[in-house]
XYZ file of C-alpha atoms in Angstrom:
524
model
C 36.994 216.068 112.010
C 34.256 214.036 113.560
C 32.105 215.945 115.975
C 31.553 214.733 119.501
C 28.489 212.549 119.931
C 26.522 212.603 123.148
C 24.669 209.511 124.214
C 22.711 210.211 127.365
C 25.292 211.500 129.822
C 28.240 209.719 128.217
C 30.669 211.607 125.988
C 31.372 209.302 123.076
C 33.898 211.590 121.409
C 36.567 210.203 123.731
C 36.187 206.675 125.043
C 38.992 206.952 127.609
C 41.729 205.247 125.575
C 45.273 206.615 125.717
C 45.563 209.161 122.936
C 48.707 209.830 120.865
C 50.356 206.622 122.106
C 51.264 205.367 118.618
C 52.985 207.024 115.677
C 52.998 206.002 112.009
C 55.775 203.418 112.366
C 54.153 201.835 115.427
C 50.809 201.693 113.630
C 52.383 200.001 110.607
C 54.119 197.491 112.868
C 50.825 196.666 114.570
C 49.078 196.365 111.198
C 51.679 194.058 109.646
C 52.153 191.982 112.811
C 48.406 191.378 112.968
C 48.580 189.455 109.709
C 51.167 187.008 111.160
C 53.138 186.800 107.871
C 55.241 183.716 108.710
C 52.374 181.738 110.198
C 49.916 182.819 107.495
C 52.213 181.670 104.716
C 53.122 178.433 106.484
C 49.478 177.504 107.043
C 47.986 178.860 103.810
C 50.444 178.525 100.947
C 49.640 174.859 100.351
C 45.923 175.649 100.106
C 46.617 178.515 97.689
C 48.669 176.204 95.456
C 45.915 173.585 95.431
C 43.424 176.394 94.850
C 40.157 174.550 94.380
C 38.752 171.682 92.376
C 41.165 172.676 89.613
C 44.861 172.868 90.451
C 46.323 176.424 90.811
C 49.933 175.215 90.910
C 52.643 177.664 89.908
C 50.032 180.404 89.587
C 50.043 180.785 93.390
C 52.044 184.064 93.176
C 49.368 185.362 90.802
C 46.656 184.487 93.327
C 48.601 186.345 96.025
C 48.905 189.365 93.730
C 45.220 189.213 92.776
C 44.134 189.027 96.425
C 46.120 192.195 97.111
C 43.867 194.219 94.809
C 40.653 194.082 96.904
C 42.768 194.420 100.055
C 44.273 197.652 98.768
C 40.908 198.952 97.576
C 39.295 198.264 100.949
C 42.290 199.806 102.744
C 41.517 202.973 100.778
C 37.918 202.788 102.045
C 39.197 202.503 105.615
C 41.447 205.496 105.067
C 38.643 207.656 103.684
C 36.087 206.698 106.342
C 38.647 207.194 109.086
C 39.126 210.780 107.900
C 35.449 211.414 108.567
C 35.238 209.584 111.874
C 38.315 208.066 113.555
C 36.320 205.740 115.780
C 37.832 202.506 117.116
C 34.612 200.710 116.165
C 35.604 201.081 112.470
C 33.208 198.955 110.376
C 30.592 198.897 113.140
C 30.487 202.679 113.421
C 30.820 203.480 109.737
C 28.258 200.928 108.539
C 25.840 202.173 111.192
C 26.282 205.726 109.898
C 25.796 204.638 106.290
C 23.144 201.922 106.466
C 21.658 201.986 109.957
C 22.043 200.059 113.222
C 21.237 196.519 112.038
C 23.837 196.527 109.271
C 26.336 198.278 111.524
C 25.845 195.751 114.320
C 26.439 192.841 111.948
C 29.537 194.560 110.591
C 30.901 194.854 114.102
C 30.037 191.234 114.794
C 31.894 190.217 111.632
C 35.078 191.642 113.141
C 34.453 190.038 116.524
C 33.633 186.528 115.315
C 36.459 186.430 112.750
C 38.977 187.427 115.425
C 37.624 184.964 117.979
C 37.618 182.069 115.524
C 41.131 182.740 114.221
C 42.418 182.758 117.790
C 41.720 179.028 117.958
C 43.967 178.424 114.975
C 46.667 180.818 116.212
C 46.654 179.324 119.701
C 47.013 175.803 118.311
C 50.002 176.832 116.174
C 51.634 178.791 119.007
C 51.136 175.861 121.372
C 52.604 173.289 118.982
C 55.575 175.447 118.002
C 56.402 176.155 121.622
C 57.270 172.481 121.987
C 58.994 172.317 118.598
C 61.200 175.297 119.472
C 62.189 174.036 122.906
C 62.678 170.544 121.518
C 65.119 171.947 118.976
C 67.680 172.347 121.737
C 68.342 168.621 121.972
C 65.092 167.682 123.706
C 63.271 165.359 121.291
C 60.815 164.239 123.965
C 59.652 167.854 124.294
C 59.382 168.277 120.512
C 57.205 165.157 120.388
C 54.604 166.945 122.518
C 53.789 169.091 119.476
C 51.685 166.161 118.282
C 49.925 165.716 121.619
C 46.488 167.355 121.479
C 46.227 167.822 125.256
C 49.696 169.348 125.568
C 49.273 171.737 122.629
C 45.829 172.775 123.870
C 47.178 173.656 127.307
C 50.086 175.560 125.753
C 47.711 177.362 123.371
C 45.495 178.436 126.247
C 48.599 179.720 128.039
C 49.500 181.853 125.011
C 45.986 183.324 124.905
C 46.273 184.201 128.606
C 49.726 185.792 128.216
C 48.790 187.920 125.221
C 45.505 188.973 126.805
C 47.476 190.167 129.824
C 49.886 192.180 127.638
C 46.990 193.853 125.823
C 45.357 194.580 129.172
C 48.541 196.276 130.420
C 48.601 198.939 127.728
C 48.863 199.800 124.038
C 52.485 200.985 124.293
C 53.670 197.716 125.830
C 51.822 195.906 123.055
C 53.605 197.978 120.392
C 57.045 197.420 121.941
C 56.528 193.656 122.015
C 55.454 193.764 118.374
C 58.607 195.597 117.298
C 60.738 192.712 118.548
C 58.557 189.855 117.320
C 57.876 191.311 113.865
C 61.516 192.276 113.196
C 62.676 188.723 113.825
C 59.832 187.242 111.808
C 60.401 189.344 108.674
C 64.183 188.849 108.822
C 63.768 185.054 108.837
C 61.227 185.116 105.983
C 63.513 187.200 103.763
C 66.456 184.943 104.620
C 64.365 181.867 103.748
C 63.361 183.344 100.395
C 66.866 184.508 99.557
C 68.431 181.171 100.503
C 65.926 179.253 98.355
C 66.279 181.524 95.307
C 70.083 181.450 95.441
C 69.959 177.644 95.358
C 67.490 177.651 92.467
C 69.396 180.114 90.294
C 72.805 178.613 91.130
C 71.646 175.168 90.032
C 72.189 173.585 93.460
C 68.496 173.109 94.204
C 66.498 169.897 93.815
C 65.699 168.237 90.467
C 62.037 169.219 90.800
C 62.841 172.883 91.514
C 61.626 175.464 88.994
C 63.062 178.678 87.601
C 60.582 181.509 88.379
C 58.604 182.758 85.410
C 56.772 186.048 84.922
C 53.710 184.027 83.867
C 53.379 182.821 87.479
C 51.855 186.222 88.275
C 49.046 185.784 85.726
C 46.155 183.896 87.387
C 43.601 184.725 84.690
C 44.209 181.483 82.817
C 42.517 179.700 85.743
C 38.789 179.095 86.248
C 37.294 181.738 88.536
C 34.623 179.694 90.290
C 36.564 176.467 90.757
C 40.058 177.790 91.399
C 40.486 181.540 91.776
C 37.601 182.221 94.205
C 38.429 179.557 96.834
C 42.159 180.213 96.484
C 41.584 183.942 96.916
C 39.619 183.395 100.134
C 42.701 181.693 101.495
C 44.977 184.396 100.087
C 42.773 187.090 101.606
C 43.354 185.399 104.951
C 47.109 185.998 104.710
C 46.549 189.730 104.154
C 43.893 190.065 106.821
C 44.847 192.055 109.907
C 46.106 195.357 108.547
C 42.845 196.949 109.735
C 44.143 196.636 113.301
C 46.186 199.741 112.490
C 42.886 201.585 112.031
C 41.134 200.036 115.045
C 43.702 201.713 117.329
C 42.990 205.096 115.709
C 41.884 206.725 118.956
C 45.286 205.859 120.464
C 47.246 207.229 117.494
C 48.834 210.600 116.775
C 46.817 212.438 114.109
C 43.977 209.898 114.395
C 42.219 211.094 111.242
C 45.305 210.606 109.046
C 47.916 208.242 110.546
C 45.777 205.055 110.835
C 44.637 205.222 107.203
C 48.172 205.765 105.974
C 49.362 202.870 108.136
C 46.718 200.585 106.585
C 47.821 201.430 103.038
C 51.525 201.023 103.858
C 50.849 197.712 105.633
C 49.104 196.178 102.617
C 51.912 197.213 100.262
C 54.612 195.828 102.576
C 52.679 192.580 102.870
C 52.404 192.276 99.086
C 56.173 192.639 98.708
C 56.879 190.099 101.448
C 54.335 187.545 100.262
C 55.311 187.819 96.596
C 58.997 187.157 97.329
C 58.391 184.274 99.715
C 55.701 182.641 97.555
C 57.878 182.725 94.444
C 60.829 181.304 96.403
C 58.761 178.494 97.921
C 57.174 177.483 94.614
C 60.525 177.666 92.831
C 62.407 175.526 95.343
C 59.751 172.996 96.403
C 57.798 172.766 93.172
C 54.084 172.030 93.081
C 54.206 168.254 93.202
C 51.748 166.204 95.212
C 54.439 164.179 96.969
C 57.585 164.861 98.971
C 58.050 168.552 99.782
C 55.818 169.611 96.879
C 53.451 172.386 97.870
C 50.441 170.426 96.584
C 51.166 167.529 98.947
C 48.219 167.448 101.411
C 50.582 166.369 104.191
C 52.369 169.718 103.906
C 49.244 171.896 104.048
C 49.418 172.598 107.774
C 52.994 173.907 107.589
C 54.836 174.157 104.271
C 57.961 175.657 105.872
C 58.559 172.642 108.086
C 58.219 170.448 104.991
C 60.623 172.521 102.888
C 63.119 173.480 105.601
C 65.086 170.209 106.085
C 65.675 169.836 102.335
C 66.505 173.527 101.895
C 68.898 173.904 104.823
C 70.270 170.361 104.871
C 71.331 168.236 107.788
C 73.999 168.980 110.345
C 74.411 171.649 113.040
C 73.899 174.621 110.707
C 70.757 173.171 109.177
C 69.423 172.336 112.632
C 70.009 175.916 113.819
C 68.330 177.387 110.744
C 65.337 175.089 111.150
C 65.066 176.116 114.793
C 65.090 179.786 113.776
C 62.480 179.137 111.073
C 60.278 177.373 113.596
C 60.796 180.211 116.055
C 59.686 182.731 113.428
C 56.391 180.865 113.078
C 56.051 180.740 116.860
C 56.673 184.489 117.175
C 54.335 185.113 114.250
C 51.444 183.167 115.761
C 52.011 184.582 119.252
C 52.328 188.143 117.925
C 49.124 187.772 115.945
C 47.409 186.286 118.993
C 48.198 189.542 120.739
C 47.262 191.903 117.919
C 44.058 189.976 117.185
C 42.833 190.857 120.662
C 43.306 194.587 119.980
C 40.676 195.189 117.248
C 38.082 192.982 118.900
C 38.431 194.670 122.260
C 38.136 198.090 120.635
C 35.206 197.082 118.442
C 33.258 195.826 121.461
C 34.315 198.933 123.398
C 32.788 201.143 120.725
C 29.675 198.967 120.482
C 29.189 199.210 124.249
C 29.677 202.981 124.263
C 26.912 203.295 121.688
C 24.675 200.905 123.674
C 24.841 198.150 121.057
C 26.029 195.617 123.664
C 26.129 195.690 127.510
C 27.708 198.772 129.115
C 30.317 196.767 131.024
C 32.269 196.278 127.786
C 32.864 200.041 127.701
C 34.885 200.050 130.931
C 38.425 201.448 130.731
C 41.264 200.677 133.153
C 42.042 203.890 135.095
C 45.828 203.348 134.947
C 46.513 201.418 131.732
C 43.762 203.181 129.717
C 42.822 199.945 127.951
C 39.415 198.244 127.657
C 39.000 195.916 130.625
C 35.920 193.767 130.072
C 36.389 193.893 126.309
C 39.988 192.669 126.476
C 39.396 189.959 129.062
C 36.156 188.946 127.350
C 38.032 188.484 124.065
C 40.550 186.228 125.797
C 37.864 184.128 127.481
C 35.758 183.811 124.325
C 38.837 182.787 122.330
C 39.758 180.142 124.900
C 36.196 178.798 124.864
C 36.015 178.485 121.074
C 39.490 176.945 120.990
C 38.364 174.237 123.376
C 35.114 173.646 121.493
C 36.819 173.285 118.109
C 39.473 170.991 119.583
C 36.868 168.777 121.270
C 34.841 168.465 118.054
C 37.894 167.520 115.998
C 41.483 168.806 115.857
C 41.125 168.561 112.058
C 38.428 171.235 112.290
C 41.145 173.770 113.071
C 42.290 173.406 109.441
C 38.821 174.432 108.308
C 39.069 177.763 110.036
C 41.195 179.459 107.375
C 38.535 179.226 104.669
C 35.783 180.032 107.178
C 37.566 183.160 108.306
C 38.027 184.122 104.664
C 34.239 184.240 104.346
C 33.925 186.417 107.443
C 36.678 188.749 106.236
C 35.072 189.105 102.817
C 31.800 189.982 104.568
C 32.954 192.810 106.803
C 35.666 194.175 104.503
C 33.157 194.231 101.658
C 30.601 195.945 103.870
C 33.166 198.638 104.748
C 33.770 199.350 101.068
C 30.041 199.715 100.423
C 29.689 201.948 103.482
C 32.382 204.266 102.128
C 30.792 204.638 98.704
C 27.333 205.192 100.208
C 28.482 207.512 102.986
C 30.152 209.882 100.498
C 27.630 209.366 97.690
C 26.489 213.005 97.558
C 29.979 214.445 97.091
C 31.573 211.841 94.805
C 31.283 214.127 91.788
C 32.824 217.103 93.589
C 36.285 216.057 92.385
C 37.937 213.306 90.374
C 39.900 212.301 93.456
C 36.730 211.779 95.510
C 35.063 209.841 92.702
C 37.947 207.386 92.565
C 39.076 207.133 96.190
C 35.671 207.332 97.880
C 33.506 205.759 95.208
C 35.060 203.590 92.527
C 37.865 201.986 94.552
C 35.769 201.011 97.606
C 32.885 199.807 95.418
C 35.187 197.727 93.206
C 36.789 196.149 96.265
C 33.372 195.257 97.673
C 32.160 193.694 94.442
C 35.307 191.601 94.136
C 34.900 190.324 97.692
C 31.202 189.621 97.126
C 32.008 187.460 94.093
C 34.750 185.629 95.978
C 32.353 185.066 98.908
C 29.616 183.520 96.760
C 31.823 181.278 94.666
C 34.040 180.325 97.591
C 31.046 179.408 99.757
C 29.687 177.146 97.025
C 32.955 175.223 96.977
C 33.410 175.099 100.763
C 29.928 173.642 101.194
C 30.854 170.490 99.280
C 31.127 167.529 101.720
C 34.443 166.335 100.319
C 36.090 169.758 100.180
C 38.211 169.254 103.330
C 39.570 165.947 104.591
C 41.550 164.994 107.679
C 44.796 163.013 107.776
C 42.853 159.716 107.516
C 40.997 160.866 104.406
C 37.682 161.412 106.212
C 35.529 164.341 105.131
C 35.470 167.172 107.681
C 31.780 168.100 107.692
C 29.127 169.482 110.042
C 25.574 168.226 109.417
C 26.854 166.757 106.147
C 27.979 170.142 104.827
C 31.603 171.199 104.374
C 32.899 172.456 107.723
C 34.438 175.614 106.266
C 31.054 176.786 104.962
C 29.225 175.905 108.182
C 31.700 177.674 110.469
C 31.909 180.725 108.195
C 28.182 181.290 107.715
C 27.199 179.857 111.094
C 29.497 182.288 112.869
C 27.761 185.211 111.182
C 24.288 183.819 111.931
C 25.132 183.504 115.620
C 25.590 187.258 115.533
C 22.112 187.754 114.090
C 20.647 185.771 116.998
C 22.637 187.711 119.602
C 21.627 190.985 117.956
C 17.953 190.003 118.176
C 18.285 189.169 121.867
C 19.958 192.486 122.647
C 17.420 194.400 120.524
C 14.636 193.010 122.702
C 16.480 193.783 125.946
C 17.774 197.255 125.028
C 16.411 198.744 121.775
C 17.958 202.213 122.223
C 20.779 201.653 119.711
C 18.496 200.008 117.159
C 16.124 202.972 117.263
C 19.012 205.212 116.155
C 19.166 207.148 119.428
C 22.816 206.499 120.300
C 24.407 206.330 116.843
C 22.170 208.283 114.462
C 22.916 208.210 110.752
C 22.646 212.000 110.482
C 25.370 212.902 112.984
C 28.698 213.815 111.353
C 27.412 212.900 107.894
C 27.119 216.406 106.475
C 30.366 217.522 108.081
C 32.228 214.521 106.679
C 30.918 215.183 103.190
C 32.298 218.711 103.241
C 35.877 217.381 103.526
């Protein structure tokens, strides 16, 4: 168990959150829902198929499988570190313990900026699909608003406001909403995959459809730098979010055990879901660069909407199934909008408690027992960035997936290193500790570091991302994905410097010293 830390007159052992509010099942639901499976696949599968400068094609399932490996290894690191200190600050707290305040602060910022940036993409999808869903009930003029930037922006801002309010009202309400949204989402995805595979194997699919092959799961015939690395950054994005299950550790039953188990279970469930759906999509649609082919650039923003009409056919039944498929993406994006707020609010809560950011972010609602300033601040920051990205260029929203992949690789990789370093003196005490606290976390970090470097090199190319008119999406002549990814992290370095000057207590190691809890954790 982690010992209680005293910072001045404030007891940091308990931050005021509602303890024992979530069980294992609820934690898994929150972890899986945070990844937005339907939305993530719809928005990312096309990019995974394209891969990089060299076509990934039918090897997309192999990329999805390969991306699972570092995700699982880092989930193990989260589990092991959470045993030592179940703090809702997660990477921020653990990296501070292992490497000191500067590294810890940047780790916390990695979580915050990744969550804020992805909210822009989620809000845009939720806004657009709100009109598509309503328009599916015989209101084509409403459906047409999905292509109206002003209308979708207003709707997206409304979704951010609604989900911020739900998170503000309490963790239990959040979990109950997630049960409903996630159940519907997964049911539709499995139905989609099953429907497509039945058509393929029964011979009633399209002429360009493909029979799944075991070789699809072998990505090692592809070039690492030009194909695997950039494709994996996108694939990592679809897994990202399971760590929310750990960020609510202080509100979970058995906080030192349940969150870590939930993280592991979430990653495995995601692998199963993604593998089935990816194989089904590749098999039915093929990897052509025209029509419903997954390599068609026009399908990149939403492969399900491209595949759906051909898969389900025309007529009333096909229309209903398409409406349900669209609704699953809407529920996916809206659910993830909600669960994305959770880890950020709790990260900033922990940072404020330890004096790493202003104290007001540590305030807890007396009735709902949720972070107040941290939750509302997350909503406002998300709305601001959403507006900024939209004003610069709606096409920039497409660049966010790769950018977020860089941010994820940064703070997930840092967590793995923190685990190996934190437990370094007891790794040889048992074979289990050597593997679970040393080799696995370190291997996951090294994999993510390689993906980060090679992926960044590709994203920085001016012609890496293009809009619908074929224009390069760049910032200062550099690929937008690279600029947003690295620039977002550098903004944190500037903010950290400003706060260090204003209030150096945290950076001097007074509020979160590296020595506290370290020896006790190593005895476990």
